[in-house]
Tab-separated table of N, CA, C and O in Angstrom:
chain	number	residue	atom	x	y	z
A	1	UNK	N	17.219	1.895	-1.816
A	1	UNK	CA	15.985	1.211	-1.453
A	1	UNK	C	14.932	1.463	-2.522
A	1	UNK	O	14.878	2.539	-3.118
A	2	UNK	N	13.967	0.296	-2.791
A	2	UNK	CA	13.014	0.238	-4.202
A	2	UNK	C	11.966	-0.326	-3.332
A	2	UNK	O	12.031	-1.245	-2.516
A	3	UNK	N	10.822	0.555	-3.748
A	3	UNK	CA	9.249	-0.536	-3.232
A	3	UNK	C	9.068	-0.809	-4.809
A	3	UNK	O	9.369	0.146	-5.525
A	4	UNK	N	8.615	-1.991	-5.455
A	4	UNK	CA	7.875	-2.616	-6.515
A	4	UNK	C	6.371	-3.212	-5.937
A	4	UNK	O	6.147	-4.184	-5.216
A	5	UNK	N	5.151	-1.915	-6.748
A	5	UNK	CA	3.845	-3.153	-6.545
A	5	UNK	C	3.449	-3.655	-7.400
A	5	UNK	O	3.942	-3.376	-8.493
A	6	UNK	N	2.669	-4.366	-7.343
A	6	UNK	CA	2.050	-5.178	-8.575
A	6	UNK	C	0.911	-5.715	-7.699
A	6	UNK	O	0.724	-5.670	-6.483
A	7	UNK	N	0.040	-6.365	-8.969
A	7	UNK	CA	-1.403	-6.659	-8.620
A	7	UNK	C	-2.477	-6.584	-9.089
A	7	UNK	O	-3.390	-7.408	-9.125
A	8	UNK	N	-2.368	-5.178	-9.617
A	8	UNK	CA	-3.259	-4.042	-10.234
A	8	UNK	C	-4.173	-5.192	-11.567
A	8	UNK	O	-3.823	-6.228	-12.132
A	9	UNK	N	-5.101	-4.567	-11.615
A	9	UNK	CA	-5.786	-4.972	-13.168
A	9	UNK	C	-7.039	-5.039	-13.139
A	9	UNK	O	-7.736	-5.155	-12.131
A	10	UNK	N	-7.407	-4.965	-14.315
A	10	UNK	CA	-9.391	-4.577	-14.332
A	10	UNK	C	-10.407	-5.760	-13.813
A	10	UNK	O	-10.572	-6.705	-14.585
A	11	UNK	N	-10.943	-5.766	-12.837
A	11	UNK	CA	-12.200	-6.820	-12.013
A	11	UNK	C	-13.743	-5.586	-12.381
A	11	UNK	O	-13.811	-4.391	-12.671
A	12	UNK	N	-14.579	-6.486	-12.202
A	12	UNK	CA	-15.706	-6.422	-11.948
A	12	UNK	C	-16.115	-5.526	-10.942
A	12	UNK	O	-15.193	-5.397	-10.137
A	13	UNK	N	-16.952	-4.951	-10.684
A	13	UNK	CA	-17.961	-4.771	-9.584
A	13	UNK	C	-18.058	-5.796	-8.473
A	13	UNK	O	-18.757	-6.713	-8.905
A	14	UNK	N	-17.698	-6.028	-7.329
A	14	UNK	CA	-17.988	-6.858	-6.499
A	14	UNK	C	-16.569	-8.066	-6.605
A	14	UNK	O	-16.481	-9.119	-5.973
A	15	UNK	N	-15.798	-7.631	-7.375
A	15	UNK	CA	-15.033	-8.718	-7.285
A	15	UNK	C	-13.515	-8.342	-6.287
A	15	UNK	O	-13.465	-7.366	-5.539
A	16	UNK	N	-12.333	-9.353	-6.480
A	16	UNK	CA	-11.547	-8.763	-5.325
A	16	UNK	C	-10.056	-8.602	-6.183
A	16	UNK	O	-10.130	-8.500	-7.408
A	17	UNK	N	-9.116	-8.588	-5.720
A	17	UNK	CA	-7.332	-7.973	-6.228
A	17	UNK	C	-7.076	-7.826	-4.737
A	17	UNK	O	-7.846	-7.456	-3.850
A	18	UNK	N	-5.210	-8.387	-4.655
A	18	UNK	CA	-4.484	-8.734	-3.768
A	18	UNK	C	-2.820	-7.828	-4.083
A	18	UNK	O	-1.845	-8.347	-4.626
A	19	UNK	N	-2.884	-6.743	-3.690
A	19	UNK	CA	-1.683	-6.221	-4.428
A	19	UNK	C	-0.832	-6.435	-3.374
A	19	UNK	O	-1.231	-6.385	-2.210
A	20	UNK	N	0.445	-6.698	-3.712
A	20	UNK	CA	1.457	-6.365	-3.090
A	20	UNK	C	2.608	-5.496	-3.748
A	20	UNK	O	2.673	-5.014	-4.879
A	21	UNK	N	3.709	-5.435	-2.432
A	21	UNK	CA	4.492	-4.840	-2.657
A	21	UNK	C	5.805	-4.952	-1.867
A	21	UNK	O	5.894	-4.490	-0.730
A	22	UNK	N	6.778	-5.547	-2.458
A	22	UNK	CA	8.142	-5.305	-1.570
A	22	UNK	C	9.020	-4.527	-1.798
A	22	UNK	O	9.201	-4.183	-2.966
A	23	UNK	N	9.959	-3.933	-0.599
A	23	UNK	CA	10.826	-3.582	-0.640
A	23	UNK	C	12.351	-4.137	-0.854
A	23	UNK	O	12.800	-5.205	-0.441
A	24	UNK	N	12.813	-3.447	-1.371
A	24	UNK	CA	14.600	-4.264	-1.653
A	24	UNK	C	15.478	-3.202	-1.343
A	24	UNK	O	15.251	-2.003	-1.178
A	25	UNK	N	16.669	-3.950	-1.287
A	25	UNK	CA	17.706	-2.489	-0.969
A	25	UNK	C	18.379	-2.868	0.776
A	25	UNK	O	17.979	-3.675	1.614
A	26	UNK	N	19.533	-1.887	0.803
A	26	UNK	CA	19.722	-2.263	2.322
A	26	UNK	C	18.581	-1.605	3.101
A	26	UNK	O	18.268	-0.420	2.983
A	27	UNK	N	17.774	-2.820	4.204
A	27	UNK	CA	17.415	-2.051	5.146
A	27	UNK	C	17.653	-2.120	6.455
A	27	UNK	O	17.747	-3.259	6.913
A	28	UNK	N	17.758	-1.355	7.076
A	28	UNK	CA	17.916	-1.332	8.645
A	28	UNK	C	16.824	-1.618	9.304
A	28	UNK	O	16.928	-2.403	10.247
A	29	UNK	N	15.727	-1.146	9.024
A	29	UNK	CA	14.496	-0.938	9.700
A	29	UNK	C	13.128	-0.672	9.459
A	29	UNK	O	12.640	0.455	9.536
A	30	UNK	N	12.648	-1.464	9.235
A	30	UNK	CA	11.189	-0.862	8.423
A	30	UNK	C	9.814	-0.700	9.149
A	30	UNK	O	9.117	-1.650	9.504
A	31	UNK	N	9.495	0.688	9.334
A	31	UNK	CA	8.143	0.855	10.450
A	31	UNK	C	7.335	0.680	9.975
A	31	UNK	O	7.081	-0.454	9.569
A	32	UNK	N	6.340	1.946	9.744
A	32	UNK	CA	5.295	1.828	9.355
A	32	UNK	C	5.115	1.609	7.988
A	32	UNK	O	6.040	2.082	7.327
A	33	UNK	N	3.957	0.872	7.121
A	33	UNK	CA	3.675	0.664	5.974
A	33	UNK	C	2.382	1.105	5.328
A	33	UNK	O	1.316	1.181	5.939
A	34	UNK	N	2.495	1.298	4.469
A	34	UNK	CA	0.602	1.746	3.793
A	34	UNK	C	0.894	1.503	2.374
A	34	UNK	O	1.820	1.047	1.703
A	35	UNK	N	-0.541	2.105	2.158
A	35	UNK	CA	-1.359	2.234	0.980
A	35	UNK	C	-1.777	3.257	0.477
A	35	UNK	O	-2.779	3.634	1.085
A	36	UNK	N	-1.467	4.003	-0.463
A	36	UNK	CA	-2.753	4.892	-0.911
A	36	UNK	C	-2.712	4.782	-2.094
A	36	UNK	O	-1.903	4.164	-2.786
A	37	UNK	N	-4.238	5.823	-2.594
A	37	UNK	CA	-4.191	5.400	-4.115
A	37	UNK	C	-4.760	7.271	-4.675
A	37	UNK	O	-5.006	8.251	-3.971
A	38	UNK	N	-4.791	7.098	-6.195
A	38	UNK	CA	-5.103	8.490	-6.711
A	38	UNK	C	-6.065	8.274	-7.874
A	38	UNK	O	-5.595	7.977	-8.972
A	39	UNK	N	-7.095	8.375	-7.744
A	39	UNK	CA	-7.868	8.624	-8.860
A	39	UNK	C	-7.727	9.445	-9.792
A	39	UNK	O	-6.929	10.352	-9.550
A	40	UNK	N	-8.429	9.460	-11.205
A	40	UNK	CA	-8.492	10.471	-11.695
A	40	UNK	C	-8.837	11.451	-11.481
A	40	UNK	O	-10.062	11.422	-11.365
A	41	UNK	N	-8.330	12.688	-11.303
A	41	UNK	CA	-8.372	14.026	-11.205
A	41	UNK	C	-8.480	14.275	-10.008
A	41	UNK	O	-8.982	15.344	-9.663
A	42	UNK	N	-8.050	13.382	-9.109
A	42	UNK	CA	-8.221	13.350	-7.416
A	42	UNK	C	-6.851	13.369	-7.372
A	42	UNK	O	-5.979	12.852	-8.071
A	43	UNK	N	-6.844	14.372	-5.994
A	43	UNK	CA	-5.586	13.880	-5.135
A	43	UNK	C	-5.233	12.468	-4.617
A	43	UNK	O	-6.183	11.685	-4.612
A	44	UNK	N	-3.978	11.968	-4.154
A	44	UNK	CA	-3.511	11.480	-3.821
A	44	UNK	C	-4.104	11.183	-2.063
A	44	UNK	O	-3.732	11.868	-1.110
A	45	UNK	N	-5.219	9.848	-1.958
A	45	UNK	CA	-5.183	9.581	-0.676
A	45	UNK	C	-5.451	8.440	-0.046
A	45	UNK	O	-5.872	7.428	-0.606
A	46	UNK	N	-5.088	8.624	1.819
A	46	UNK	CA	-4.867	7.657	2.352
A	46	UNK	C	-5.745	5.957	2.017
A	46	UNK	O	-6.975	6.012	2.056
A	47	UNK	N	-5.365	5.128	1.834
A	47	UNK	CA	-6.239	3.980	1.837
A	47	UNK	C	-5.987	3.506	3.112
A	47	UNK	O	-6.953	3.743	3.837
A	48	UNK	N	-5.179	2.991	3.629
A	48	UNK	CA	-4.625	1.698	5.156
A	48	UNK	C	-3.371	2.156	5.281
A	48	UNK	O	-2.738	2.826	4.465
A	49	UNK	N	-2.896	1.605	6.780
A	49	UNK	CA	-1.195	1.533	7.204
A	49	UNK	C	-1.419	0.405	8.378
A	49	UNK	O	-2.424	-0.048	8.926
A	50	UNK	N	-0.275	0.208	8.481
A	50	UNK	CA	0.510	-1.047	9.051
A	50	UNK	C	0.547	-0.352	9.888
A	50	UNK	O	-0.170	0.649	9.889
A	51	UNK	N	1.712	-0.741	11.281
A	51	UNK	CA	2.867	-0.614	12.304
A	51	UNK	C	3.541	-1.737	11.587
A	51	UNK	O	3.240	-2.504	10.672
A	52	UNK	N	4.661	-1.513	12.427
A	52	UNK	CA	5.288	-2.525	12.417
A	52	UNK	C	4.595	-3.545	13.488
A	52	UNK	O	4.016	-4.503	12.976
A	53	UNK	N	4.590	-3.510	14.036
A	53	UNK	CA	3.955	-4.481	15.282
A	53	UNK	C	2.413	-4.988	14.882
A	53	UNK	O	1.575	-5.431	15.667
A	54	UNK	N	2.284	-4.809	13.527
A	54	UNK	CA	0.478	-5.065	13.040
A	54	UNK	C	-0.230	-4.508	13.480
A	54	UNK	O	-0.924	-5.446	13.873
A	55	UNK	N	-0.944	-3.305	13.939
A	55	UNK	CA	-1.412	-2.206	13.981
A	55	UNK	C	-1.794	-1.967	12.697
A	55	UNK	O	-1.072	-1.937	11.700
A	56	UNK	N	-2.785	-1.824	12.762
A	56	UNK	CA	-3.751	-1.296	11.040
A	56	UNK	C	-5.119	-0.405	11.378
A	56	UNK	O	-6.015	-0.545	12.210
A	57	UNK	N	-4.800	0.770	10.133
A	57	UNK	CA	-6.317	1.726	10.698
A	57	UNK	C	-6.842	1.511	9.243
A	57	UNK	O	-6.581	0.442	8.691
A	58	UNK	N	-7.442	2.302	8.703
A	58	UNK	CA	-8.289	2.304	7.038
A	58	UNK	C	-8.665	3.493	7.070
A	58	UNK	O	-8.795	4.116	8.123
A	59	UNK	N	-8.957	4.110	5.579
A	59	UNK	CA	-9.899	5.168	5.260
A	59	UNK	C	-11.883	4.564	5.634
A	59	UNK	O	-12.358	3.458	5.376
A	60	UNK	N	-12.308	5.281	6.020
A	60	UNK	CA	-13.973	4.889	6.078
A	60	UNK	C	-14.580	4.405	4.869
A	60	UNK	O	-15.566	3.669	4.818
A	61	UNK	N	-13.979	4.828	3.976
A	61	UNK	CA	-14.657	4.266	2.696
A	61	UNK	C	-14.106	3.074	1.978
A	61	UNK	O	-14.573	2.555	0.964
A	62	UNK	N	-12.684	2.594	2.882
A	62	UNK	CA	-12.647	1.388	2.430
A	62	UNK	C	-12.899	0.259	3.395
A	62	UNK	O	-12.880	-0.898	2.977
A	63	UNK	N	-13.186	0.585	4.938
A	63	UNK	CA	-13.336	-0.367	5.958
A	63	UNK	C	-14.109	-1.420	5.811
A	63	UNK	O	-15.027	-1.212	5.018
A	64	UNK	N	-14.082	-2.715	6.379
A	64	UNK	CA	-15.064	-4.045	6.197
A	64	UNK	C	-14.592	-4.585	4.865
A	64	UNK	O	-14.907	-5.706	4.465
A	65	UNK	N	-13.712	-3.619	4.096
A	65	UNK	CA	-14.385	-4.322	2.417
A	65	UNK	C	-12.326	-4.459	1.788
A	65	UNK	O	-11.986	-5.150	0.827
A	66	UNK	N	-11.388	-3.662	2.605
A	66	UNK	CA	-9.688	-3.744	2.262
A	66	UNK	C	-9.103	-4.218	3.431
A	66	UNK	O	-9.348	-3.732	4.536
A	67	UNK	N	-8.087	-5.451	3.174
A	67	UNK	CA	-7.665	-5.599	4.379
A	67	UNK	C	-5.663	-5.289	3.855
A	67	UNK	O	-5.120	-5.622	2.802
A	68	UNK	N	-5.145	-4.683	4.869
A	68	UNK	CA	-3.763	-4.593	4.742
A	68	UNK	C	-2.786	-5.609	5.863
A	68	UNK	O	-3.104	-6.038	6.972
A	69	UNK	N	-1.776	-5.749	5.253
A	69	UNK	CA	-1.022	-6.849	6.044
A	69	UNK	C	0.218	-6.782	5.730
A	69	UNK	O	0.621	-6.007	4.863
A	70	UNK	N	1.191	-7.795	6.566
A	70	UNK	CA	2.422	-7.487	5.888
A	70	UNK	C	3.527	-8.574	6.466
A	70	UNK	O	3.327	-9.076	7.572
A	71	UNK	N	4.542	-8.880	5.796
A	71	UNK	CA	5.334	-10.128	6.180
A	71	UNK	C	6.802	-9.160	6.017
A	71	UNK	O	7.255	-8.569	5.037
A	72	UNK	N	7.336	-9.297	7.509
A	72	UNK	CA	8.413	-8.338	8.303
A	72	UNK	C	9.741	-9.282	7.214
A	72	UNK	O	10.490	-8.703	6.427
A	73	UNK	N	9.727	-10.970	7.491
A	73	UNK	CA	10.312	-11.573	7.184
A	73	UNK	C	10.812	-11.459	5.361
A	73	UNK	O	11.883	-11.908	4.951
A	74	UNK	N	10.098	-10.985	4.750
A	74	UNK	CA	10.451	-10.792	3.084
A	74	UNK	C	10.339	-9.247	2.671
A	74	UNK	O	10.689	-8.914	1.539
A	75	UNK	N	9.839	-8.277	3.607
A	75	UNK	CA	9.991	-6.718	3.402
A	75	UNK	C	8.909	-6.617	2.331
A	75	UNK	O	8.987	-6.425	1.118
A	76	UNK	N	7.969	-6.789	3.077
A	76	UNK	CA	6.480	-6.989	1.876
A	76	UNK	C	5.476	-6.443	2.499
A	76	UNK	O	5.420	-6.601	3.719
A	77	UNK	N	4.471	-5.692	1.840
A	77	UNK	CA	3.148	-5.815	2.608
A	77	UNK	C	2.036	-5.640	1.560
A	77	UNK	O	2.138	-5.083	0.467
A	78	UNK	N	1.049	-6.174	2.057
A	78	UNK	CA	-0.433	-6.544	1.032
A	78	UNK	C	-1.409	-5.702	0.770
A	78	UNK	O	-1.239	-4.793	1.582
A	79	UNK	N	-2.311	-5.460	0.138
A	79	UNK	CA	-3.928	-5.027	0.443
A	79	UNK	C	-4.751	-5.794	-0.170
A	79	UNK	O	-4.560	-5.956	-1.375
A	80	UNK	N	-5.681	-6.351	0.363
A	80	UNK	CA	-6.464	-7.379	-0.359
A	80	UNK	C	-7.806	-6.701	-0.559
A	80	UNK	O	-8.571	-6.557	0.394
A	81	UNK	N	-8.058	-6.349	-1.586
A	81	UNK	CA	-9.193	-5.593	-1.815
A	81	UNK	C	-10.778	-6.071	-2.169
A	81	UNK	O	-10.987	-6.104	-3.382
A	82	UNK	N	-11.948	-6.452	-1.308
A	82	UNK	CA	-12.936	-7.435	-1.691
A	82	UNK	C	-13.995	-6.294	-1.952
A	82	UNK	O	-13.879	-5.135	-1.555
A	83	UNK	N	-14.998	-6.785	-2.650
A	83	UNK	CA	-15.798	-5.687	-2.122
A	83	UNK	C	-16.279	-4.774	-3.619
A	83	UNK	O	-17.468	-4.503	-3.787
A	84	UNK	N	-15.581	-4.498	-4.293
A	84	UNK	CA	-15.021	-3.325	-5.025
A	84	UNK	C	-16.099	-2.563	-5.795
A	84	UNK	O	-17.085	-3.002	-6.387
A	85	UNK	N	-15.646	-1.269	-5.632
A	85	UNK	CA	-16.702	-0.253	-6.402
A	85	UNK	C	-16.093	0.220	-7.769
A	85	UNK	O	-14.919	0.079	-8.110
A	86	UNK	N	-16.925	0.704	-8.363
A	86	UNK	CA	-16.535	1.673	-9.570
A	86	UNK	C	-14.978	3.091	-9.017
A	86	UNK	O	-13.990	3.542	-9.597
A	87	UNK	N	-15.690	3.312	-7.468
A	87	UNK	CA	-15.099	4.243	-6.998
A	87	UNK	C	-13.845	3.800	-6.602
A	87	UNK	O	-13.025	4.718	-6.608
A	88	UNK	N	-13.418	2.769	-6.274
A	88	UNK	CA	-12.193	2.230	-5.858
A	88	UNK	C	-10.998	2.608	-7.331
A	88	UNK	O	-9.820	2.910	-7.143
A	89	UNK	N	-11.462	2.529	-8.334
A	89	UNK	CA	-10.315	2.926	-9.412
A	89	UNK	C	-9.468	3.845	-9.631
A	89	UNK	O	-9.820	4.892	-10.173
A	90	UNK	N	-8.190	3.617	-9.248
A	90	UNK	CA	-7.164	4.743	-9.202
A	90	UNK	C	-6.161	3.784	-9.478
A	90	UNK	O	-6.328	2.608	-9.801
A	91	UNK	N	-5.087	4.411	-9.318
A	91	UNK	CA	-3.763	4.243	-9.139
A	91	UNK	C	-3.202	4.034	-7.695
A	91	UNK	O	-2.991	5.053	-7.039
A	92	UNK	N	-2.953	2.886	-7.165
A	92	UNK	CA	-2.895	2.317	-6.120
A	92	UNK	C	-1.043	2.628	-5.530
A	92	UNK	O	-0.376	2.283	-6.506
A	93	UNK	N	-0.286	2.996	-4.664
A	93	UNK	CA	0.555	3.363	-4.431
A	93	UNK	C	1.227	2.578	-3.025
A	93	UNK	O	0.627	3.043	-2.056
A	94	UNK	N	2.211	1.602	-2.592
A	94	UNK	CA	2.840	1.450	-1.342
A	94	UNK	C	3.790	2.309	-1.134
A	94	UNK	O	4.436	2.899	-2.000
A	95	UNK	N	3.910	2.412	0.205
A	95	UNK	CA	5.152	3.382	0.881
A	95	UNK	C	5.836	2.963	1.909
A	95	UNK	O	5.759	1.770	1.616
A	96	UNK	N	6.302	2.967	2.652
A	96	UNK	CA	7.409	2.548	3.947
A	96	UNK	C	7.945	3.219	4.080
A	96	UNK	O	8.559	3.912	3.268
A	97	UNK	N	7.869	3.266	5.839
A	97	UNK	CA	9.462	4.573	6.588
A	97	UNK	C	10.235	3.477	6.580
A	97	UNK	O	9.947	2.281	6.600
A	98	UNK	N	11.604	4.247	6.538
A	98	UNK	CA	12.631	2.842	6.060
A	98	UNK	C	13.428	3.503	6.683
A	98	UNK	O	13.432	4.712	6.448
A	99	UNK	N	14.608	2.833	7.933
A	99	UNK	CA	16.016	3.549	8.191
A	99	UNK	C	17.036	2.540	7.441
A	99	UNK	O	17.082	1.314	7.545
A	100	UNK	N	17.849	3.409	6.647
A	100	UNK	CA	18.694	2.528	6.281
A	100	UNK	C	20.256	2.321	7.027
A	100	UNK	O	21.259	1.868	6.476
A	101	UNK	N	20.160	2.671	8.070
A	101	UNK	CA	21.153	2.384	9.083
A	101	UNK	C	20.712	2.943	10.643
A	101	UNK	O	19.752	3.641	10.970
A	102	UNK	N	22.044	2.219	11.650
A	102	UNK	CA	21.246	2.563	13.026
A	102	UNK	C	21.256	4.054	13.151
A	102	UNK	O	20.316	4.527	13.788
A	103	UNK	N	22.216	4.952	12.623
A	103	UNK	CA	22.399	6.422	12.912
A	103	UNK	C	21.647	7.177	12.019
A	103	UNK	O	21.711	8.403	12.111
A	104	UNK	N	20.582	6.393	10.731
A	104	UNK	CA	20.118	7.349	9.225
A	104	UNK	C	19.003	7.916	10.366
A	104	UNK	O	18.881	7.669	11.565
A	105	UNK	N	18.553	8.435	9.816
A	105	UNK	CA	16.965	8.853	9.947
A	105	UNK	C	15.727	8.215	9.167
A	105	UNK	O	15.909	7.484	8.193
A	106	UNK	N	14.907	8.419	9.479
A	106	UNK	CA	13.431	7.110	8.999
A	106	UNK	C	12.865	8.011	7.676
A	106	UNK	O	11.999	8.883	7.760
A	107	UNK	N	13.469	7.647	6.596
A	107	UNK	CA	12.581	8.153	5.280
A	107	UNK	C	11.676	7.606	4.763
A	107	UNK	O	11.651	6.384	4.615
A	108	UNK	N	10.820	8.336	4.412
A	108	UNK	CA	9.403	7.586	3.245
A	108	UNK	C	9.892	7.426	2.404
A	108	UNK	O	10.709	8.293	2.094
A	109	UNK	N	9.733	6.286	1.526
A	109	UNK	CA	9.691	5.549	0.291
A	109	UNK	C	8.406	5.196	-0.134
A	109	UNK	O	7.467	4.777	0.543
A	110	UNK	N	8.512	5.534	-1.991
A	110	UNK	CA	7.160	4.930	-2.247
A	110	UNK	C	7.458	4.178	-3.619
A	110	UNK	O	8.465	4.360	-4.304
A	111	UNK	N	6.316	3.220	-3.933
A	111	UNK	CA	6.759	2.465	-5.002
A	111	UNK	C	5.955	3.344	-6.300
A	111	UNK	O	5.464	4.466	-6.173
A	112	UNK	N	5.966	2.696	-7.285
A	112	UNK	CA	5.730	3.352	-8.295
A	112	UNK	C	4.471	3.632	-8.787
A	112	UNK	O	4.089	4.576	-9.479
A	113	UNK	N	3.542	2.139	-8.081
A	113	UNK	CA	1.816	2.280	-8.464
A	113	UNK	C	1.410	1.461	-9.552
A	113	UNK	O	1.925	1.413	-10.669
A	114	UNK	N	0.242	0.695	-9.035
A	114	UNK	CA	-0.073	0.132	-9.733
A	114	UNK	C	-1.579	0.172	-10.126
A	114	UNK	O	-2.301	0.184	-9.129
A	115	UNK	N	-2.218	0.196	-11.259
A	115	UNK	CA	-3.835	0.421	-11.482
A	115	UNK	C	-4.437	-0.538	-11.193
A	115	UNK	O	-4.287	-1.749	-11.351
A	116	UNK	N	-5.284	0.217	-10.663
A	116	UNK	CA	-7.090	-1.133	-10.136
A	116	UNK	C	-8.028	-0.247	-10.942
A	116	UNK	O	-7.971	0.979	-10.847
A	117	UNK	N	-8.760	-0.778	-11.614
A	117	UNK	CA	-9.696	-0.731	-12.898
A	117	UNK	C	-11.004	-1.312	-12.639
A	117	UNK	O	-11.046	-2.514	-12.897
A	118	UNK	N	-12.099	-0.793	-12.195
A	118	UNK	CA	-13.477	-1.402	-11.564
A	118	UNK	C	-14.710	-1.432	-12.582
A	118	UNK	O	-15.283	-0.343	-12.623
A	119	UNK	N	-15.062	-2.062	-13.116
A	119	UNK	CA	-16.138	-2.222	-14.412
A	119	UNK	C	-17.550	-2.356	-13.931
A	119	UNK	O	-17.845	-3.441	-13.430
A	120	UNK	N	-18.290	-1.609	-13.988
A	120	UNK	CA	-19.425	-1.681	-13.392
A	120	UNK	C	-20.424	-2.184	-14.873
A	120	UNK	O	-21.635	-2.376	-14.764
């Protein structure tokens, strides 16, 4: 199993980016989905998550302004990012619990990351 995102690239202040990201590979089952991202010299953290059933929460500092989503049917899910600060620039990351059969167990997968670049 492979997550690939893409999306990433340098906007403006106030402007928006639509990243996605699918998964490939056998899957059995795919639950929950997210986002996070890592700034420079920052840890690694939460942005949004899915359910499977569309269920979505956010970090506070990105609410009103990132929306996450996701299409069950192509093993994909989005973040559409409007809004954008200087502070939003990191390295943007998808993940998925994934079973890859009815008896596996539900592992995290993450894709590789892609940069959002904010120009003030």
């Amino acid at each position: 199993v492979q997550l690939q995102a893409s999306g990433g690239g340098l906007v403006q202040v106030g402007g928006s980016l639509r990243l996605s990201c699918v998964a490939s590979g056998f899957i059995f089952r795919m639950s929950d989905m997210g986002w996070y991202r890592q700034a420079p010299g920052k840890q690694r953290e939460l942005v949004a998550t899915i359910t499977g059933g569309g269920s979505s929460m956010y970090a506070d500092s990105v609410k009103g302004r990132f929306t996450i989503s996701r299409d069950n049917a192509v093993n994909m899910v989005y973040l559409q990012l409007n809004s954008l600060k200087p502070e939003d620039t990191a390295v943007y990351y998808c993940c998925a619990k994934i079973r890859r059969s009815i008896i596996g167990p539900a592992e995290d997968y993450w894709g590789q990351g892609t940069l959002v670049t904010v120009s003030s």
